[in-house]
Short mmCIF file of C-alpha atoms in Angstrom, two decimals:
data_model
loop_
_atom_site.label_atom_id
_atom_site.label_comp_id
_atom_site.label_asym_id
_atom_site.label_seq_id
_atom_site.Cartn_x
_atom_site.Cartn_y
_atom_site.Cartn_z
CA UNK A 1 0.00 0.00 0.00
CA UNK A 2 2.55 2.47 0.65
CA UNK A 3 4.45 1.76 -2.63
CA UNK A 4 1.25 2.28 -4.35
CA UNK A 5 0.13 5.45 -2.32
CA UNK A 6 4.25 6.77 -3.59
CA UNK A 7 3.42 6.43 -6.68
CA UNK A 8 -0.05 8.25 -6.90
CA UNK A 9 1.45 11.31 -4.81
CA UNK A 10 4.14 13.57 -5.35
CA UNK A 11 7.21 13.17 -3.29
CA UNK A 12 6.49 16.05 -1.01
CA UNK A 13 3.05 15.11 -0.75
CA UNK A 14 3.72 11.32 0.20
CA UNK A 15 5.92 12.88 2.85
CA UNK A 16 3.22 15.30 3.92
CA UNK A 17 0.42 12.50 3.80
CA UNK A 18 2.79 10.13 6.06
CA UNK A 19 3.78 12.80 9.02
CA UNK A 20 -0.11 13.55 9.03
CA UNK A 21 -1.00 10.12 9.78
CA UNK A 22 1.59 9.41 12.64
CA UNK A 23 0.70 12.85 14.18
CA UNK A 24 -3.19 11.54 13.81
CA UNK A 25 -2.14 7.87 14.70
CA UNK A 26 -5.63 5.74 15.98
CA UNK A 27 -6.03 6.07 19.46
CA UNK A 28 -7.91 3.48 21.33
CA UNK A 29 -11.41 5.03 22.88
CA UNK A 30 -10.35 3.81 26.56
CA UNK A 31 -7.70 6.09 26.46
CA UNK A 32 -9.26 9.05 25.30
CA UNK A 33 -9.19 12.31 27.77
CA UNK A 34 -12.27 13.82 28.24
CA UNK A 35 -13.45 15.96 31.37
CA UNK A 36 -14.63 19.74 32.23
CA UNK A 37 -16.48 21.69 34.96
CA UNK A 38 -19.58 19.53 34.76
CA UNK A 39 -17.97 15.93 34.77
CA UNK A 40 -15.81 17.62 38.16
CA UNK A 41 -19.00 18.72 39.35
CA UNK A 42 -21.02 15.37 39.17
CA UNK A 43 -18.12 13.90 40.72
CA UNK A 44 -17.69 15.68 43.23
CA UNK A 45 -20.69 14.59 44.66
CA UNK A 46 -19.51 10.91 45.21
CA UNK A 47 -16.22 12.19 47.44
CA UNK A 48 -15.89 10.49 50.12
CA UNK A 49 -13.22 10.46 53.20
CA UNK A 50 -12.64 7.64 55.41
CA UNK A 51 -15.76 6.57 54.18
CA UNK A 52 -17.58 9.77 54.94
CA UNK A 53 -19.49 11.92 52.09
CA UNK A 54 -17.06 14.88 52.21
CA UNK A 55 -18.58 17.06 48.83
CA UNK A 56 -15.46 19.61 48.03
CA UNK A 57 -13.52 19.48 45.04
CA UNK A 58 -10.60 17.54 44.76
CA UNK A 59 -8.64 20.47 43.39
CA UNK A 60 -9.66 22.47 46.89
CA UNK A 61 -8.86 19.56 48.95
CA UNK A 62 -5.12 20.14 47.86
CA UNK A 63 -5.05 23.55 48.66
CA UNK A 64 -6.73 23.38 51.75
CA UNK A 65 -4.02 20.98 53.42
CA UNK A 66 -1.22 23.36 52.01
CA UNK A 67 -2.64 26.44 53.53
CA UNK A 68 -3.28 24.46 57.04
CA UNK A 69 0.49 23.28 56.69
CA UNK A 70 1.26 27.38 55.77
CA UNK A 71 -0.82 29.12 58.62
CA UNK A 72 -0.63 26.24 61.06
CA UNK A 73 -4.30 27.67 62.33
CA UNK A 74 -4.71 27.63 66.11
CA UNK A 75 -9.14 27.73 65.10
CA UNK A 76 -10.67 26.93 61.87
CA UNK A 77 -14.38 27.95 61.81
CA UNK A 78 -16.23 25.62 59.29
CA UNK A 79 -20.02 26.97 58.44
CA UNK A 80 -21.61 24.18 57.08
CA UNK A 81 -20.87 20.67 58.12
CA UNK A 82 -23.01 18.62 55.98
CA UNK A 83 -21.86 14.95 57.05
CA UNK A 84 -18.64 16.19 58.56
CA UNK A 85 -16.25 14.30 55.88
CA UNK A 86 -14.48 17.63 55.05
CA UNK A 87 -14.53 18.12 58.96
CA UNK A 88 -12.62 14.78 59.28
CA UNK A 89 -10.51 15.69 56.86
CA UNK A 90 -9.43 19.16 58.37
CA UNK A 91 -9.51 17.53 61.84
CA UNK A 92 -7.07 14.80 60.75
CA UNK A 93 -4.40 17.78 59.11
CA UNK A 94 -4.42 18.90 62.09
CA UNK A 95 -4.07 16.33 64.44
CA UNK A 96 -0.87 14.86 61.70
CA UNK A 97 0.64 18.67 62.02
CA UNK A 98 0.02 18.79 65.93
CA UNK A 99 -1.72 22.22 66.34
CA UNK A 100 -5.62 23.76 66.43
CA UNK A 101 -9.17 22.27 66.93
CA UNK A 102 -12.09 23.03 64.55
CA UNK A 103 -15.49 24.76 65.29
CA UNK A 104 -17.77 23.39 62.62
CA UNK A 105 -21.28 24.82 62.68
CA UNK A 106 -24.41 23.54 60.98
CA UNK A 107 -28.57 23.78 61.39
CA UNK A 108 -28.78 19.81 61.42
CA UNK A 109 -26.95 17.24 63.26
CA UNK A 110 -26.04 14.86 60.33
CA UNK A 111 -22.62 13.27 61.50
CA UNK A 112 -21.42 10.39 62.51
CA UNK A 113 -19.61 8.70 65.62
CA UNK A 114 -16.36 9.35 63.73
CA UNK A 115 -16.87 13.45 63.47
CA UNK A 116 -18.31 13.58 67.04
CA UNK A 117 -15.23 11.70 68.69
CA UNK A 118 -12.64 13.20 67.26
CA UNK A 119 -10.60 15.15 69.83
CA UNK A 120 -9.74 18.51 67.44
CA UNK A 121 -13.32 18.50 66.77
CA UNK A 122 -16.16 20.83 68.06
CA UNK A 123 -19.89 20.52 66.65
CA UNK A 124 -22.20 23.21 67.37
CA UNK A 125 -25.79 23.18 66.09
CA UNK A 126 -28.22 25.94 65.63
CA UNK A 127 -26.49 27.73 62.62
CA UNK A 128 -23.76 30.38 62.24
CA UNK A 129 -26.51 33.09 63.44
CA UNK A 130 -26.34 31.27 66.55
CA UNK A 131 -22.58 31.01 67.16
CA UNK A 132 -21.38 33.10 69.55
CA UNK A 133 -18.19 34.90 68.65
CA UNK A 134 -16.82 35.10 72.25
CA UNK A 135 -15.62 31.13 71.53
CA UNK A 136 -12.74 32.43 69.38
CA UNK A 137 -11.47 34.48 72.27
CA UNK A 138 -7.56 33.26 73.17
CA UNK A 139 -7.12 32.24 69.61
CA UNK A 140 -4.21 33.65 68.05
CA UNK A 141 -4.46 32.10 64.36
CA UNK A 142 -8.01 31.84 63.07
CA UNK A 143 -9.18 30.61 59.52
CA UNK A 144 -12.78 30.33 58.05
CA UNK A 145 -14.39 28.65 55.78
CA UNK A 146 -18.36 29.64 54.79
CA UNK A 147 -19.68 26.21 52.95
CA UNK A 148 -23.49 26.99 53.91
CA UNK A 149 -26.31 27.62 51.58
CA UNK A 150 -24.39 29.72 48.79
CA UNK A 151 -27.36 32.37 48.58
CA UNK A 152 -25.63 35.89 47.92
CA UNK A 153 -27.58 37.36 51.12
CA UNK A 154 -26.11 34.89 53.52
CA UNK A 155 -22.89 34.49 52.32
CA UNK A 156 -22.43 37.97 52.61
CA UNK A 157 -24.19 37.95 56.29
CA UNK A 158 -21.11 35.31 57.18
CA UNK A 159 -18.46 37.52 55.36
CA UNK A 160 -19.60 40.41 57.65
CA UNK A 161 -19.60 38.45 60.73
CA UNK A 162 -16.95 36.37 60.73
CA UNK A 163 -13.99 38.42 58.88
CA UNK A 164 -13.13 40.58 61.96
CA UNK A 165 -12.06 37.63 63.92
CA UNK A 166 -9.76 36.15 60.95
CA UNK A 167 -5.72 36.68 62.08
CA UNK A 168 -4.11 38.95 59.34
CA UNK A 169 -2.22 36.25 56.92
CA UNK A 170 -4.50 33.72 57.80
CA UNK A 171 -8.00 33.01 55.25
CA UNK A 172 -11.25 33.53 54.76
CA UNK A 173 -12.58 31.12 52.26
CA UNK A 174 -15.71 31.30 50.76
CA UNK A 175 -16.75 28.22 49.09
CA UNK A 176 -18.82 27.47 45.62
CA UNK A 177 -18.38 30.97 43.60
CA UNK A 178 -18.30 28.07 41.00
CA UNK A 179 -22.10 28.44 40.21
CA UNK A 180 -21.66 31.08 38.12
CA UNK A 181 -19.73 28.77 35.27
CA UNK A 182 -22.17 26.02 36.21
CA UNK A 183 -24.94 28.41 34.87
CA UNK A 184 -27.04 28.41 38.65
CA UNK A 185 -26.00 31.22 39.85
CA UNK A 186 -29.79 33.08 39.56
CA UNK A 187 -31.04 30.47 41.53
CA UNK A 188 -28.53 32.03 44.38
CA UNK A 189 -28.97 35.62 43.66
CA UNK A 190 -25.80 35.76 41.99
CA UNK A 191 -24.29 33.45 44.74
CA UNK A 192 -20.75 33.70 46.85
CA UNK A 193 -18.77 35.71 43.83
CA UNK A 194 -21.31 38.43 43.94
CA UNK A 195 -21.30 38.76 47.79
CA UNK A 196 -17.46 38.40 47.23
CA UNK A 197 -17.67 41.78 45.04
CA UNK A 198 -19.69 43.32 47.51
CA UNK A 199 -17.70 42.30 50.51
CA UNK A 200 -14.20 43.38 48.90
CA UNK A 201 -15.34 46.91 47.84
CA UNK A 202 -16.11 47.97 51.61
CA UNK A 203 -13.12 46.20 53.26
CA UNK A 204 -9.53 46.65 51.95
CA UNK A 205 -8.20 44.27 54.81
CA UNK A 206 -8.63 41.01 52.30
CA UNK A 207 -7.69 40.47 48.91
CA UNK A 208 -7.91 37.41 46.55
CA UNK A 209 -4.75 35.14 47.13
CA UNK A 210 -4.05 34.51 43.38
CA UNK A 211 -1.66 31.65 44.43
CA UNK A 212 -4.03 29.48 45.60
CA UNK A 213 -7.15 30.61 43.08
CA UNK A 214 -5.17 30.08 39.80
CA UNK A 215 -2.70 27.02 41.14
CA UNK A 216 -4.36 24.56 38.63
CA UNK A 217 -5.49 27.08 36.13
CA UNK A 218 -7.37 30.35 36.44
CA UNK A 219 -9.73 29.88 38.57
CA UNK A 220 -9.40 26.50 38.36
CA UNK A 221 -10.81 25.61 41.57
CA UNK A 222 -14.49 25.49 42.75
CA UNK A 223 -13.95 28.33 45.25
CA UNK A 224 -13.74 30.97 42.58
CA UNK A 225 -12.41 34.11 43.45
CA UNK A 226 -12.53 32.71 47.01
CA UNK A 227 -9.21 32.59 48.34
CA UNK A 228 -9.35 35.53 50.63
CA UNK A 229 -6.39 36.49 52.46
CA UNK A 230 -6.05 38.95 55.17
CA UNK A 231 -3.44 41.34 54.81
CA UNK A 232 -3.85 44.02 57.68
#
């Protein structure tokens, strides 16, 4: 076949025709690549850790155990436990790098033996309206993380209430700004990145920590613009 295909076609041509096909060689369907926002998203939903539903991006688990290793967080405020697998998972970094307890705060008690045992871990119930912000006091390093209901009123409501109390270097991280490239972000009211607009323009002691926002890609994380850092 070749020698018939050099005849038929010009010498640069049979050249051309030959470093085509090895560039397009056949590969087999098995190994093809395919993923995006939505396939991360659906998938998402089936993390799991120690056999706990812990629902965070893979991506944002990463980061999260490099900034506890970085700040070394004597509190980390958690609003929104869910079934406390991302609680276990923060608890454990902690316990592994020998400093800080968590404060994780929900409306629902959903969590398991595991969650409520763990020594570096505090439940309280009620809501984040409800948690009193004279249990921080004596903490030198604090971090927060708002994971609640993603609505633009309340996650601005939590930005308000809880930045104060965030150490200067340490984070506030505001989960989910990603359903604005998942196309939901009307059924939030423009969601975390809008209250993240808001919240920036009257307070010039956090900015967006690039670093952590853009480590996979722009904004390739599901916290989306969320990456606050204090810086005074």
């Amino acid at each position: 076949m070749k020698e018939i295909i050099k005849k038929i076609l010009p010498n640069s041509l049979f050249r051309l025709f030959y470093f085509i096909k090895k560039k397009m060689r056949f590969i087999p369907e098995n190994e093809h690549i395919s993923f995006n926002t939505n396939s991360i998203y659906s998938g998402h939903f089936k993390t799991t850790y120690r056999g706990i539903p812990a629902i965070r991006c893979p991506f944002d688990y990463v980061i999260y155990q490099m900034i506890i290793s970085e700040i070394k967080p004597d509190l980390i405020i958690e609003i929104g436990t869910n079934y406390g697998g991302s609680t276990l998972y923060l608890a454990d970094l902690m316990q592994n790098i020998g400093n800080g307890i968590i404060h994780t705060i929900d409306i629902e008690d959903r969590v398991g033996m595991a969650v409520k045992n763990h020594p570096k871990i505090k439940h309280f119930l009620g809501g984040w309206q409800e948690y009193d912000l004279a249990n921080t006091i004596g903490f030198k390093k604090i971090l927060v993380i708002e994971d609640s209901s993603h609505m633009y009123e309340n996650t601005l409501d939590v930005l308000n209430k809880f930045s104060p109390i965030v150490s200067v270097d340490s984070y506030f991280i505001v989960e989910d700004g990603i359903v604005d490239e998942l196309g939901k972000k009307k059924g939030f009211h423009g969601g975390p990145l809008r209250a993240i607009r808001e919240f920036l323009k009257l307070n010039n002691s956090f900015e967006i920590d690039r670093k952590y926002c853009d480590m996979f890609g722009k904004n390739a994380t599901f916290n989306v613009n969320g990456y606050l850092k204090r810086n005074k």
